[in-house]
CSV table of C-alpha atoms in Angstrom, one decimal:
chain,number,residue,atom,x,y,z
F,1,UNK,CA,71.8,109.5,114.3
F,2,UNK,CA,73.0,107.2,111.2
F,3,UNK,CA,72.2,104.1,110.5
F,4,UNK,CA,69.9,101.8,112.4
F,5,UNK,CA,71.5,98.6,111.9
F,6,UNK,CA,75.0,98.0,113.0
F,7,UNK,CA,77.6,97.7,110.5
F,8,UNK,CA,78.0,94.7,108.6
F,9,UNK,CA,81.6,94.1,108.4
F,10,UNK,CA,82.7,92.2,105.6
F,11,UNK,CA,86.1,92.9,103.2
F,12,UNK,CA,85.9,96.1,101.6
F,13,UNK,CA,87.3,97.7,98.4
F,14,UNK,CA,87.7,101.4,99.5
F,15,UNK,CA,88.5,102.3,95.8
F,16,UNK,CA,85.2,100.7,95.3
F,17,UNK,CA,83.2,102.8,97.7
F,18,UNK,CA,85.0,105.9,96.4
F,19,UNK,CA,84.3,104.7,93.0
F,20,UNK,CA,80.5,104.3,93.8
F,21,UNK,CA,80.4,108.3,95.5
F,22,UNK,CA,82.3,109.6,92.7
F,23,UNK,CA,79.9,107.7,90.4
F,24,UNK,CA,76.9,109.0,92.3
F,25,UNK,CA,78.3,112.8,93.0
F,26,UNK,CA,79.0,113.3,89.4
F,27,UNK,CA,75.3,112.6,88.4
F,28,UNK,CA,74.1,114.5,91.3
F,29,UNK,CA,76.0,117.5,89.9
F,30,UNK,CA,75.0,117.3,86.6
F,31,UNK,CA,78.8,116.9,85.0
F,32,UNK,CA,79.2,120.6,86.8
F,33,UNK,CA,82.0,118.7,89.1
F,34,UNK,CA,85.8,117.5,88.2
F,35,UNK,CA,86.7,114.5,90.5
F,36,UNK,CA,90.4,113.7,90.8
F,37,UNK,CA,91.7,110.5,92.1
F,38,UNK,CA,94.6,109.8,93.6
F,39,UNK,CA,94.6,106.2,95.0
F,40,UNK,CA,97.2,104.0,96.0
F,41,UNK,CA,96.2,100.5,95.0
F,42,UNK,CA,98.5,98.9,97.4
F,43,UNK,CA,95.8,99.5,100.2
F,44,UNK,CA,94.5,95.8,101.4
F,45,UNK,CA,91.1,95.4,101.8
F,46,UNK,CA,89.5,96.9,105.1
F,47,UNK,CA,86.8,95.4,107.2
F,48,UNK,CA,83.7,97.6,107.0
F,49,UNK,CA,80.0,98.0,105.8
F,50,UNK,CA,80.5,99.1,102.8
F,51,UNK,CA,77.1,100.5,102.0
F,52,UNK,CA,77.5,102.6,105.5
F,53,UNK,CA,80.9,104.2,103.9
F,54,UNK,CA,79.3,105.1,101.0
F,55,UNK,CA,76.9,107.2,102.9
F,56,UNK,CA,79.6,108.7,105.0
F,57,UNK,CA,81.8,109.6,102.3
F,58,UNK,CA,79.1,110.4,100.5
F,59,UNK,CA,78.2,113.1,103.0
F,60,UNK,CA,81.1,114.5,102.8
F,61,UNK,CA,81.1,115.2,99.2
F,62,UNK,CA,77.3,116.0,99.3
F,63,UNK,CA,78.5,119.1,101.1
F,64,UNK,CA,80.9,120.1,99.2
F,65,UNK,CA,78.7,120.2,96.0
F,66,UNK,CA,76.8,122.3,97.8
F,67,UNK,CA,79.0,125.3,99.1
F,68,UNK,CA,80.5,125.0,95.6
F,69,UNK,CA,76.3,126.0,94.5
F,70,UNK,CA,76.3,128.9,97.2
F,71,UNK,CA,79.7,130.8,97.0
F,72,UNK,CA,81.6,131.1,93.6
F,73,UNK,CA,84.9,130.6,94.2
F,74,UNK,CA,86.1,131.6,90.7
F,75,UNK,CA,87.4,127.9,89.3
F,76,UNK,CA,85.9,124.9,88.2
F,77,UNK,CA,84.3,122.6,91.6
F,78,UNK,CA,86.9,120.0,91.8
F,79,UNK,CA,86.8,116.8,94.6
F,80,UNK,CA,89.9,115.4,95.0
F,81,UNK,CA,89.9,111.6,96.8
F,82,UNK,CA,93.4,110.3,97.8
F,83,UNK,CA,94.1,107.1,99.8
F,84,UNK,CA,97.1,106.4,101.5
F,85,UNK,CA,98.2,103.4,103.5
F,86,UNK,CA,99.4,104.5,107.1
F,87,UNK,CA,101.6,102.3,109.1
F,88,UNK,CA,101.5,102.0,113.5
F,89,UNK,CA,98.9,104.4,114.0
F,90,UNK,CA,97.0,105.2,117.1
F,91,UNK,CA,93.2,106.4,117.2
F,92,UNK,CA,91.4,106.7,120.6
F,93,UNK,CA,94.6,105.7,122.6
F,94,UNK,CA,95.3,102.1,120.3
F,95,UNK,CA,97.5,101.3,118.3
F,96,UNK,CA,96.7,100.2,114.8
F,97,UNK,CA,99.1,98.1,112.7
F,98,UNK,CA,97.6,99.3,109.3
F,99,UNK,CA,95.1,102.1,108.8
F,100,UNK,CA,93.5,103.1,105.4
F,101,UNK,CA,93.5,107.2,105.2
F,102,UNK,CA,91.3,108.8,102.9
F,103,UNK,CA,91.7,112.6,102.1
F,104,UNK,CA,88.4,114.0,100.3
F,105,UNK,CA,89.7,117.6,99.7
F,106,UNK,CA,87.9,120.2,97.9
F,107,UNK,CA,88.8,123.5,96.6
F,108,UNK,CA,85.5,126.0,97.5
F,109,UNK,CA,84.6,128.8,100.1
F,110,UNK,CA,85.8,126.9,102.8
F,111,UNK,CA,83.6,126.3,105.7
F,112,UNK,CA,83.5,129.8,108.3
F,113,UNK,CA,86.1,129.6,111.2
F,114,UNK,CA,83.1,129.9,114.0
F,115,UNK,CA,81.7,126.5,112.8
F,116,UNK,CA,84.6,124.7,112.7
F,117,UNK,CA,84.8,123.0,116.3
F,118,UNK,CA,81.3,122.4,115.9
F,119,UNK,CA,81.0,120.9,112.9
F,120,UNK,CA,80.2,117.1,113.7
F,121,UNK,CA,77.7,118.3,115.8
F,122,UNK,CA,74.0,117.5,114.9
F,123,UNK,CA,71.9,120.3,114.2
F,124,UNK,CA,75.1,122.4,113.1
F,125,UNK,CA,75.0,124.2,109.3
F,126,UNK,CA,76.3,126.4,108.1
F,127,UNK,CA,73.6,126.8,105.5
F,128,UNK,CA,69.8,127.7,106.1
F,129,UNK,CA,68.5,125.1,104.3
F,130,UNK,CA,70.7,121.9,106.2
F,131,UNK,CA,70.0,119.9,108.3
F,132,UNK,CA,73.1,119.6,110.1
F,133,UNK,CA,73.4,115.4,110.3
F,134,UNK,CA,75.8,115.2,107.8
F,135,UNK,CA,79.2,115.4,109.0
F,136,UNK,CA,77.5,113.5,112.7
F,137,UNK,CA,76.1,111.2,110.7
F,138,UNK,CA,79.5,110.3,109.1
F,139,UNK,CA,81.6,110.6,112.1
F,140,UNK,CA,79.3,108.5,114.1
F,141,UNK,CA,80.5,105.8,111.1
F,142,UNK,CA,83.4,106.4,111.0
F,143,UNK,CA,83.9,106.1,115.3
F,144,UNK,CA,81.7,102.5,114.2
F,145,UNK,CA,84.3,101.1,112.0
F,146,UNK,CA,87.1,102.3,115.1
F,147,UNK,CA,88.2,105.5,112.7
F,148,UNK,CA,88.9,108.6,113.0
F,149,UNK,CA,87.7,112.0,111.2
F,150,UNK,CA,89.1,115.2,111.0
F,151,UNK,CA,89.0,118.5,109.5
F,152,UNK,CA,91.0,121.7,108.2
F,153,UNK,CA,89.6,124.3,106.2
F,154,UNK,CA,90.3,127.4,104.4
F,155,UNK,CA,89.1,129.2,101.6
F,156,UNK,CA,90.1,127.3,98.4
F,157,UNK,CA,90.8,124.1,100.3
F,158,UNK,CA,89.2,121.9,102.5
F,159,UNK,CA,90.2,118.7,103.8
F,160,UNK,CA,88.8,116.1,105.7
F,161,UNK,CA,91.0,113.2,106.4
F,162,UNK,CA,89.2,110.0,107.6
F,163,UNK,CA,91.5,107.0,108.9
F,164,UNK,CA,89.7,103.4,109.0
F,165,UNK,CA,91.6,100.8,110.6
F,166,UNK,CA,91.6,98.1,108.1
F,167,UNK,CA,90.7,95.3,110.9
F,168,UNK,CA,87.8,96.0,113.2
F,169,UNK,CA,87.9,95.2,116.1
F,170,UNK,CA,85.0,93.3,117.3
């Protein structure tokens, strides 16, 4: 699952790689999709493949475009992207000085309670048509860049927060 390569770590922009989904979300969407940004430019750069965030990020997004197609939820699509800087926090038992968290939270149906521990699983979709890699393939990223991803979800708002360490370590 994911990429074949291993990441390429080299300084990243995260407001960059959001900047390139949004960019690539709102032409996939035809203009049918309000982004909202929320960043906080005081985030240092991070050491990650940037082309392999994109893609998980973009995942992310890509799914949320389309529940919003499926289930009218009354209001206009909107993708919010927020970054925060997190001080001394642990993921997988270690503790990280400085980690960059990224909400992408959207406001549609919500994804169905008896999916939702199994959602990073491959072959798991909630919709005929998927394929279920998405959220696998972006998790599997996300553990490559020493991260974290998680999920809540309810109709009208789902979140997934995503924590990136902003040094890998090799």
């Amino acid at each position: 699952l994911g990429p074949r390569d291993p990441p390429a770590f080299a300084p990243v922009n995260i407001h960059e790689v959001l900047e390139r989904v949004a960019a690539l979300l709102t032409a996939e969407a035809g203009g049918q999709l309000k982004i909202v940004r929320d960043y906080d430019p005081s985030i240092p750069e991070l050491s990650g493949d940037s082309a392999q965030l994109i893609q998980a990020f973009l995942n992310i997004g890509r799914n949320a475009m389309q529940a919003f197609r499926e289930q009218d939820v009354g209001q206009p699509p909107t993708l919010t992207l927020r970054t925060r800087p997190v001080r001394r926090h642990t993921i997988a038992g270690k503790i990280h000085r400085l980690v960059c968290k990224v909400d992408v939270i959207d406001n549609g149906p919500g994804i169905p309670p008896e999916l939702m521990e199994r959602i990073f699983y491959p072959m798991i979709s909630g919709r005929a048509d998927g394929s279920g890699l998405g959220l696998s393939i972006t998790q599997s990223i996300i553990h490559q860049h020493d991260g974290l991803v998680e999920c809540a979800s309810a109709p009208g708002k789902t979140k997934f927060t995503l924590m990136i360490p902003l040094e890998h370590s090799e």
